[in-house]
Structure formats: structure tokens, C-alpha cells
Amino acid sequence: MRQTRFARGVINLMIKIEYFILNKNFSNNIDFDIFESINSSKFKENYFYLKGKSLETEIIFLDESKKLLLKNKVVQKYYDKNDASVFPLVFLNDRVIKQGSFLSSDELSDILDIGLSIQQNPE
């Protein structure tokens, strides 16, 4: 996507968020559910209409055989330097911004520059 240059720097017209998740360490939680909700095409359409930026999201589940892991050198490097505790590994515009946990709703709100709210059923 096109970028526009202003006096202060570059304004990016696309936000790309990727989650790399190791299958054996995956357990569903509210932060993952929130990310899944912004992963829908309807949310992305509405976000573009509201902000004028495209949103690209991807959830990549890595298997223990490491076939997918080997395709991404940055992910491989983090895994080699640490261990499985590095996952989930979160990328924003091709840069690692978080490791070991999912983005919270507050973090996603800051990245997307919108308010996010959640409703949970009482248990």
C-alpha cells in the first residue's frame, strides 16, 4: 500500500498484525478472542471506512515439526535464542512488538487508534 511522506515522517496507510503461535503452547483466552474479532473481513472493512487505513491480520499456527517456523527467519531466530516460551510472538508491520503473550485490548486499542470494549458472560 502507498505511503505518504509529510514533514515529520511517514504516515503508514496499512497496519499489519501477525500472531505466531506454537500449537503445543496454545490455550484460548480473552485476549486471543479479541484479536480473532478484529481478524474478520467485516471489521477490516469498517476500520478502513473509519480510519482510511487497511488492516491486515494473520494468525499463524506453527507445528512442532517446525516446517512453518523455518519459513520465517525472524521467528526462527527468536525461537533459537529462547525457547517455546517466546510464543505467541506478535509482529506489527513486520517488527516484533511482544513475545510470550497476546496483545491486550488496551494494546490493540492503542495500535488501531480506536476504543475496543468487551462483554463477557458472568460465570
Coordinates of C-alpha atoms in Angstrom, one line a residue:
M1 CA 0.0 0.0 0.0
R2 CA 1.1 3.6 -0.7
Q3 CA 2.8 5.7 2.0
T4 CA 2.6 9.5 2.1
R5 CA 5.5 11.5 3.3
F6 CA 5.0 14.6 5.4
A7 CA 7.5 16.9 7.1
R8 CA 7.6 14.9 10.3
G9 CA 8.0 11.5 8.7
V10 CA 6.0 8.7 7.0
I11 CA 2.3 8.0 7.6
N12 CA 1.6 4.4 7.0
L13 CA -1.7 3.6 5.4
M14 CA -1.7 0.0 6.4
I15 CA -1.4 -1.8 9.7
K16 CA -0.3 -5.4 9.7
I17 CA -0.5 -7.5 12.8
E18 CA 0.6 -11.1 12.9
Y19 CA 0.4 -13.7 15.6
F20 CA 2.8 -16.7 15.5
I21 CA 1.5 -19.4 17.9
L22 CA 3.2 -22.6 18.7
N23 CA 0.4 -25.3 18.7
K24 CA 1.6 -27.1 21.8
N25 CA 1.6 -23.8 23.9
F26 CA -1.8 -22.5 22.6
S27 CA -4.6 -22.0 25.1
N28 CA -7.5 -19.8 24.1
N29 CA -8.0 -16.7 26.2
I30 CA -9.9 -13.4 26.1
D31 CA -7.0 -11.5 24.5
F32 CA -6.9 -14.1 21.7
D33 CA -10.7 -13.8 21.3
I34 CA -10.4 -10.1 20.9
F35 CA -7.8 -10.5 18.2
E36 CA -9.9 -13.0 16.4
S37 CA -12.8 -10.5 16.4
I38 CA -10.6 -7.9 14.5
N39 CA -9.5 -10.7 12.2
S40 CA -12.9 -10.6 10.4
S41 CA -13.4 -9.1 7.0
K42 CA -16.3 -7.0 8.3
F43 CA -14.2 -5.4 11.0
K44 CA -11.4 -4.7 8.5
E45 CA -14.0 -3.0 6.1
N46 CA -15.4 -0.9 8.9
Y47 CA -11.9 0.0 10.1
F48 CA -10.9 1.2 6.6
Y49 CA -14.1 3.2 6.4
L50 CA -13.4 4.8 9.8
K51 CA -9.7 5.4 9.6
G52 CA -8.8 5.3 6.0
K53 CA -6.2 2.6 6.7
S54 CA -6.2 -1.0 5.6
L55 CA -5.8 -3.6 8.4
E56 CA -4.1 -6.9 7.6
T57 CA -4.2 -9.6 10.3
E58 CA -2.9 -13.1 10.3
I59 CA -2.8 -16.0 12.8
I60 CA -0.1 -18.5 12.0
F61 CA -0.1 -21.7 14.0
L62 CA 3.3 -23.4 14.0
D63 CA 3.5 -27.1 14.3
E64 CA 6.1 -29.0 16.3
S65 CA 7.9 -30.2 13.1
K66 CA 8.9 -26.5 12.6
K67 CA 8.1 -26.6 8.9
L68 CA 6.4 -23.2 9.1
L69 CA 8.9 -21.9 11.6
L70 CA 11.7 -22.3 9.1
K71 CA 9.9 -20.2 6.6
N72 CA 10.3 -17.0 8.7
K73 CA 13.9 -16.2 9.7
V74 CA 12.9 -13.7 12.4
V75 CA 10.6 -16.2 14.1
Q76 CA 13.3 -18.9 13.8
K77 CA 15.8 -16.5 15.4
Y78 CA 13.6 -15.8 18.4
Y79 CA 12.9 -19.5 18.9
D80 CA 16.6 -20.4 18.6
K81 CA 17.7 -17.7 21.1
N82 CA 14.9 -18.5 23.6
D83 CA 12.6 -21.5 23.6
A84 CA 8.9 -22.2 23.2
S85 CA 8.1 -19.6 25.9
V86 CA 8.7 -16.9 23.3
F87 CA 5.3 -17.8 21.8
P88 CA 3.0 -16.3 21.0
L89 CA 5.2 -13.9 19.0
V90 CA 3.4 -10.7 17.9
F91 CA 4.5 -8.7 14.9
L92 CA 3.4 -5.2 14.0
N93 CA 4.3 -4.1 10.5
D94 CA 7.0 -6.8 10.3
R95 CA 8.6 -6.0 13.6
V96 CA 8.3 -8.0 16.8
I97 CA 6.4 -6.0 19.4
K98 CA 5.5 -8.6 22.0
Q99 CA 6.5 -12.1 23.0
G100 CA 5.1 -14.7 25.4
S101 CA 1.5 -13.3 25.4
F102 CA -1.2 -11.9 23.3
L103 CA -1.9 -8.2 22.9
S104 CA -4.4 -6.9 25.4
S105 CA -7.5 -4.9 24.4
D106 CA -5.7 -1.7 25.6
E107 CA -2.7 -2.5 23.4
L108 CA -4.8 -3.2 20.4
S109 CA -6.8 0.0 21.0
D110 CA -3.5 2.0 21.0
I111 CA -2.3 0.3 17.9
L112 CA -5.5 0.8 16.0
D113 CA -6.3 4.2 17.5
I114 CA -9.8 3.2 18.4
G115 CA -11.7 2.2 21.5
L116 CA -12.3 -1.5 22.0
S117 CA -14.7 -2.9 24.5
I118 CA -15.5 -6.4 25.5
Q119 CA -18.5 -8.0 27.1
Q120 CA -18.2 -11.3 29.0
N121 CA -20.9 -13.5 30.3
P122 CA -20.8 -13.9 34.1
E123 CA -19.5 -17.3 35.0

